[in-house]
Amino acid sequence: MIRPEDLLCPRPDGLYCPPGDFYIDPVRPVDRAVITHGHADHARAGHGVVAATPETLAIMAVRYGEAFAGRREAIPYGGSFSHNGVSVSLVPAGHVLGSAQAVVRWKGLTMVVSGDYKRRRDPTCARFEPVPCDVFITEATFGLPVFRHPDDAGEIARLLASVGQFPERIHLVGAYALGKAQRLIRLLREGGWDQPIYVHGALERLNALYEDHGIDLGPLLPATTDQSKAAFAGQIVIAPPSALADRWSRRFADPVDCFASGWMRVRARARQRGVELPLILSDHADWDELTETLSELRPGEVWITHGREEALLRWCELEGLPARALRLVGYDEEAGE
């Protein structure tokens, strides 16, 4: 009888497939890797062969240079490849542009590696698709009942209301460069903000990549030093979170510091960062999305990766779902948030 551990098992380099001789999202360079999405804690340079969606490969080329791997294998959604008798297909994960779940099949056993995912609509990427499976490997970044993310439109409305309330001040929004920033821009457009949005230079290449893949971000302008401080009054500037604590942000007079992240549900984190307007916008599944996904799939086993495993393990126990924590190392719970 085939055990799930015969098909996928944790190793120091990451989640390994012995019969297929490849890793999924390895944390160190390996001969053959399947990459679920382009965030740096999942997609690293230096692998021999990288199989991923065309969008993820393009993101890795932008972030690491064209020579980020020895060879690339582009697998579009719904496509698949076989290696040593193991079949791997990629289906949308709903996390960021090009993000995928890896569906691994071998000798009648199906295991799904979710990578990072969310269930709610995102105007910048394909929506999560549930896949029936024997084993579902789920993240648990927000695997506590306290994490229930509010409606996206409501958070955008809060931001725009603040802009209207303080027309003399700039709103400086920290948002992760890949995925979160582009989603925030699109949500602002859907919320009615048709004025130019100013962006930090670190976002420009990824914004251009999203535009190249058909995501209309509207008019964007660089937040450069050759503009007077008064020119930014009443405007929205989006920058990587690190820039908010950098001297780069000091060019703006009396900004309203904002931060778009699921972690803004925790008030202490907002206070620690000096955030005046916390925006709860996450690219990860919240507690309800995690548990609803497991209820929908009802896999034979649940494996839980990086995040808060204990609460989700207990929930699975109460629901009669066999579950265990993989405790993989090398994944940053705040990456992408």
Coordinates of C-alpha atoms in Angstrom, one line a residue:
M1 CA 0.0 0.0 0.0
I2 CA 1.3 3.4 -1.0
R3 CA 1.7 5.9 1.8
P4 CA 1.6 9.7 1.2
E5 CA 5.1 9.9 2.6
D6 CA 6.3 7.7 -0.3
L7 CA 5.2 10.5 -2.7
L8 CA 6.0 13.7 -0.8
C9 CA 8.1 14.1 2.3
P10 CA 9.8 17.0 4.1
R11 CA 13.6 17.3 3.9
P12 CA 16.0 20.1 4.9
D13 CA 15.9 21.5 1.4
G14 CA 12.1 21.5 1.3
L15 CA 9.2 19.2 0.3
Y16 CA 10.7 16.4 -1.8
C17 CA 9.1 13.9 -4.2
P18 CA 11.3 10.7 -4.1
P19 CA 9.8 8.9 -7.1
G20 CA 9.8 12.1 -9.2
D21 CA 13.1 13.3 -7.9
F22 CA 12.0 17.0 -7.6
Y23 CA 11.3 19.5 -4.9
I24 CA 8.3 21.9 -4.4
D25 CA 9.4 25.4 -3.4
P26 CA 12.8 24.3 -2.1
V27 CA 14.6 26.6 0.3
R28 CA 18.0 25.9 -1.3
P29 CA 19.1 25.4 -4.9
V30 CA 18.3 21.9 -6.2
D31 CA 18.5 20.0 -9.5
R32 CA 14.8 20.2 -10.2
A33 CA 12.1 22.4 -8.6
V34 CA 8.4 23.1 -9.0
I35 CA 7.7 26.6 -7.9
T36 CA 4.1 27.6 -6.7
H37 CA 4.6 31.4 -6.9
G38 CA 7.0 34.2 -7.2
H39 CA 7.4 35.4 -3.5
A40 CA 11.0 35.2 -2.4
D41 CA 10.4 32.6 0.4
H42 CA 9.0 30.1 -2.2
A43 CA 10.9 31.1 -5.4
R44 CA 14.7 31.1 -5.2
A45 CA 17.3 31.4 -7.8
G46 CA 20.0 28.8 -8.6
H47 CA 17.9 25.7 -9.4
G48 CA 18.9 23.4 -12.3
V49 CA 15.4 23.2 -13.8
V50 CA 12.3 25.2 -12.7
A51 CA 8.8 24.2 -13.6
A52 CA 6.2 26.9 -12.9
T53 CA 3.4 28.9 -14.6
P54 CA 4.6 31.3 -17.3
E55 CA 3.7 34.2 -15.1
T56 CA 5.8 32.9 -12.2
L57 CA 8.7 32.4 -14.5
A58 CA 8.4 35.9 -15.7
I59 CA 8.3 37.2 -12.1
M60 CA 11.4 35.3 -11.2
A61 CA 13.2 36.7 -14.3
V62 CA 12.3 40.2 -13.2
R63 CA 13.4 39.6 -9.6
Y64 CA 16.5 37.5 -10.2
G65 CA 17.6 38.1 -13.8
E66 CA 17.1 36.0 -16.9
A67 CA 19.7 33.4 -15.7
F68 CA 17.8 32.6 -12.5
A69 CA 17.8 28.8 -13.4
G70 CA 19.6 26.4 -15.7
R71 CA 16.4 25.7 -17.6
R72 CA 12.7 26.8 -17.4
E73 CA 9.6 24.7 -18.0
A74 CA 6.5 26.8 -18.4
I75 CA 3.3 25.0 -17.3
P76 CA 0.1 27.0 -17.9
Y77 CA -2.9 26.5 -15.7
G78 CA -4.5 23.1 -16.5
G79 CA -1.2 21.9 -18.1
S80 CA 0.9 19.1 -16.7
F81 CA 4.2 17.3 -17.0
S82 CA 5.4 13.9 -16.0
H83 CA 8.8 13.0 -14.5
N84 CA 9.8 9.5 -13.6
G85 CA 6.1 8.4 -13.7
V86 CA 4.9 11.2 -11.4
S87 CA 2.4 13.6 -13.0
V88 CA 2.3 17.3 -11.9
S89 CA -0.3 19.8 -12.9
L90 CA -0.8 23.4 -11.9
V91 CA -4.1 25.0 -10.9
P92 CA -4.8 28.5 -9.6
A93 CA -4.2 29.3 -6.0
G94 CA -5.6 32.9 -5.9
H95 CA -2.6 34.3 -4.1
V96 CA -0.8 36.5 -6.6
L97 CA -0.3 36.6 -10.4
G98 CA 0.7 33.2 -11.6
S99 CA 0.3 31.5 -8.2
A100 CA -0.5 27.8 -8.4
Q101 CA -1.3 24.7 -6.4
A102 CA 0.8 21.8 -7.4
V103 CA -1.3 18.7 -8.0
V104 CA 0.9 15.6 -7.7
R105 CA -0.4 12.2 -8.9
W106 CA 1.3 8.8 -8.7
K107 CA -0.1 5.3 -8.7
G108 CA -3.6 6.4 -7.9
L109 CA -2.6 8.8 -5.1
T110 CA -3.3 12.5 -5.4
M111 CA -1.7 15.1 -3.2
V112 CA -2.2 18.9 -3.6
V113 CA 0.4 21.4 -2.4
S114 CA -1.5 24.6 -2.0
G115 CA 1.5 26.9 -1.7
D116 CA 0.0 30.2 -0.4
Y117 CA -3.6 30.8 -1.3
K118 CA -6.8 32.8 -0.7
R119 CA -10.4 32.1 -1.7
R120 CA -11.8 35.6 -2.2
R121 CA -11.9 37.4 -5.5
D122 CA -8.7 39.2 -6.5
P123 CA -8.8 41.4 -9.7
T124 CA -5.1 40.8 -10.4
C125 CA -5.0 37.0 -10.5
A126 CA -6.9 33.8 -11.2
R127 CA -9.2 32.6 -8.5
F128 CA -8.5 29.5 -6.3
E129 CA -9.8 26.2 -7.7
P130 CA -10.4 23.4 -5.3
V131 CA -9.1 20.0 -6.4
P132 CA -10.3 16.7 -4.8
C133 CA -7.4 14.9 -3.3
D134 CA -6.2 12.3 -0.9
V135 CA -3.9 14.7 0.9
F136 CA -4.2 18.5 1.0
I137 CA -1.1 20.4 2.1
T138 CA -2.3 23.8 3.4
E139 CA -0.6 26.9 4.6
A140 CA -1.7 28.3 8.0
T141 CA -0.3 31.9 8.0
F142 CA -3.5 33.2 9.5
G143 CA -4.5 29.9 11.2
L144 CA -6.2 31.4 14.2
P145 CA -9.9 32.2 14.7
V146 CA -9.1 35.9 15.4
F147 CA -8.0 36.3 11.8
R148 CA -11.2 37.0 9.9
H149 CA -10.4 39.5 7.1
P150 CA -13.0 42.1 6.3
D151 CA -14.4 42.9 2.9
D152 CA -11.8 44.4 0.6
A153 CA -14.1 47.1 -0.7
G154 CA -14.8 48.3 2.8
E155 CA -11.0 48.7 3.5
I156 CA -10.6 50.7 0.3
A157 CA -13.6 52.8 1.3
R158 CA -11.8 53.6 4.6
L159 CA -8.7 54.7 2.8
L160 CA -10.6 56.9 0.4
A161 CA -12.7 58.4 3.2
S162 CA -9.4 59.3 5.0
V163 CA -8.1 60.9 1.8
G164 CA -11.2 63.0 1.6
Q165 CA -11.0 63.9 5.3
F166 CA -7.4 65.0 5.1
P167 CA -7.0 66.6 1.7
E168 CA -3.9 68.5 2.8
R169 CA -2.0 65.3 3.7
I170 CA -0.5 62.6 1.6
H171 CA -1.5 59.0 2.3
L172 CA 1.6 56.8 2.2
V173 CA 0.6 53.1 2.0
G174 CA 3.0 50.3 2.7
A175 CA 2.2 47.3 0.5
Y176 CA 4.4 44.3 -0.5
A177 CA 5.9 44.8 -3.9
L178 CA 4.6 41.6 -5.5
G179 CA 0.9 41.1 -5.5
K180 CA -0.3 43.3 -2.7
A181 CA 0.7 46.6 -4.3
Q182 CA -0.9 45.7 -7.7
R183 CA -4.0 44.4 -6.0
L184 CA -4.3 47.6 -3.9
I185 CA -4.0 49.7 -7.1
R186 CA -6.7 47.7 -8.9
L187 CA -9.0 47.9 -5.8
L188 CA -8.5 51.6 -5.7
R189 CA -9.5 51.9 -9.3
E190 CA -12.6 49.8 -8.6
G191 CA -13.4 52.0 -5.7
G192 CA -13.5 55.1 -8.0
W193 CA -10.0 56.5 -7.6
D194 CA -9.1 57.5 -11.2
Q195 CA -6.3 60.0 -10.3
P196 CA -2.6 59.1 -10.8
I197 CA -1.2 56.9 -8.1
Y198 CA 2.4 57.6 -7.1
V199 CA 4.6 54.6 -6.6
H200 CA 8.1 53.8 -5.2
G201 CA 10.7 52.9 -7.7
A202 CA 10.9 49.3 -6.3
L203 CA 7.4 48.7 -7.7
E204 CA 7.9 49.9 -11.2
R205 CA 9.2 46.7 -12.9
L206 CA 6.6 44.5 -11.3
N207 CA 3.8 47.0 -12.1
A208 CA 5.0 46.8 -15.7
L209 CA 4.9 43.0 -15.7
Y210 CA 1.3 43.0 -14.4
E211 CA 0.4 45.5 -17.2
D212 CA 2.1 43.2 -19.7
H213 CA -0.2 40.4 -18.5
G214 CA -3.3 42.3 -19.0
I215 CA -3.8 43.9 -15.6
D216 CA -4.8 47.5 -16.1
L217 CA -3.4 49.6 -13.3
G218 CA -4.4 53.0 -14.6
P219 CA -2.2 56.1 -14.5
L220 CA 0.9 55.7 -12.3
L221 CA 3.6 58.2 -11.5
P222 CA 7.0 57.8 -9.8
A223 CA 7.2 59.3 -6.3
T224 CA 10.4 61.2 -7.1
T225 CA 12.3 63.8 -5.2
D226 CA 12.0 66.5 -7.9
Q227 CA 8.5 67.2 -6.8
S228 CA 7.6 69.7 -4.1
K229 CA 6.1 68.3 -0.9
A230 CA 3.0 70.4 -1.5
A231 CA 2.5 68.5 -4.9
F232 CA 1.7 65.4 -3.0
A233 CA -1.1 66.9 -0.9
G234 CA -4.3 64.8 -1.2
Q235 CA -2.4 62.0 -3.2
I236 CA -1.9 58.3 -2.6
V237 CA 1.7 56.9 -2.6
I238 CA 2.3 53.2 -2.5
A239 CA 5.7 51.8 -1.4
P240 CA 7.2 48.6 0.0
P241 CA 6.7 48.4 3.8
S242 CA 10.5 48.8 4.4
A243 CA 10.4 52.2 2.7
L244 CA 8.0 53.6 5.3
A245 CA 10.8 53.3 7.9
D246 CA 13.5 54.5 5.5
R247 CA 14.7 58.1 5.0
W248 CA 13.0 57.9 1.6
S249 CA 9.6 58.5 3.3
R250 CA 10.9 61.7 5.0
R251 CA 10.4 63.6 1.8
F252 CA 6.7 63.7 2.5
A253 CA 5.3 66.4 4.9
D254 CA 2.9 65.1 7.6
P255 CA 1.9 61.8 5.8
V256 CA -0.9 59.6 6.9
D257 CA 1.1 56.3 7.3
C258 CA -1.0 53.3 6.2
F259 CA -0.1 49.6 5.9
A260 CA -2.0 47.0 3.9
S261 CA -1.7 43.6 5.5
G262 CA -3.6 40.9 7.2
W263 CA -1.4 41.5 10.2
M264 CA -3.1 44.8 10.7
R265 CA -5.9 42.9 12.5
V266 CA -3.5 42.8 15.4
R267 CA -3.5 46.4 16.8
A268 CA -0.2 45.9 18.6
R269 CA 1.5 45.3 15.3
A270 CA 0.0 48.5 13.9
R271 CA 1.2 50.5 16.9
Q272 CA 4.7 49.0 16.7
R273 CA 5.0 50.1 13.1
G274 CA 3.5 53.6 13.8
V275 CA 0.6 53.0 11.4
E276 CA -2.0 55.6 11.6
L277 CA -4.5 53.9 9.2
P278 CA -4.2 50.1 9.3
L279 CA -5.8 48.4 6.2
I280 CA -6.6 44.7 6.6
L281 CA -5.9 43.4 3.1
S282 CA -4.4 40.0 3.0
D283 CA -3.3 37.8 0.1
H284 CA -3.6 34.7 2.4
A285 CA -6.6 32.7 3.4
D286 CA -8.1 33.8 6.7
W287 CA -9.4 31.3 9.4
D288 CA -12.8 30.9 7.7
E289 CA -11.2 30.4 4.3
L290 CA -8.9 27.8 5.7
T291 CA -11.6 25.8 7.5
E292 CA -14.1 26.2 4.7
T293 CA -11.6 24.8 2.2
L294 CA -10.9 21.8 4.3
S295 CA -14.6 21.2 4.8
E296 CA -15.2 21.4 1.1
L297 CA -12.3 19.1 0.1
R298 CA -12.6 16.6 3.0
P299 CA -9.3 15.0 2.1
G300 CA -8.1 11.8 3.6
E301 CA -5.3 13.7 5.3
V302 CA -4.4 17.3 6.0
W303 CA -0.7 18.4 6.2
I304 CA -0.2 21.9 7.6
T305 CA 2.9 23.9 6.6
H306 CA 4.2 27.3 7.8
G307 CA 2.0 29.3 10.1
R308 CA -0.1 28.7 13.1
E309 CA -0.5 24.9 13.0
E310 CA -1.9 24.2 16.5
A311 CA -5.3 25.8 16.1
L312 CA -5.9 24.2 12.7
L313 CA -4.7 20.8 14.0
R314 CA -7.3 21.1 16.8
W315 CA -10.0 22.1 14.3
C316 CA -9.2 19.1 12.1
E317 CA -9.3 16.8 15.2
L318 CA -12.8 18.0 16.1
E319 CA -13.9 17.5 12.5
G320 CA -12.5 14.0 12.2
L321 CA -9.8 14.9 9.7
P322 CA -6.4 13.3 10.2
A323 CA -3.9 16.1 10.2
R324 CA -0.3 16.8 11.1
A325 CA 2.1 19.7 11.0
L326 CA 5.1 19.5 8.6
R327 CA 7.0 22.3 10.3
L328 CA 9.0 23.1 7.1
V329 CA 11.7 25.7 7.7
G330 CA 12.7 28.6 5.5
Y331 CA 9.2 30.2 4.9
D332 CA 8.6 33.7 6.2
E333 CA 5.1 34.1 7.6
E334 CA 5.1 37.8 6.6
A335 CA 6.3 37.4 3.1
G336 CA 3.7 38.8 0.8
E337 CA 1.9 40.5 3.6

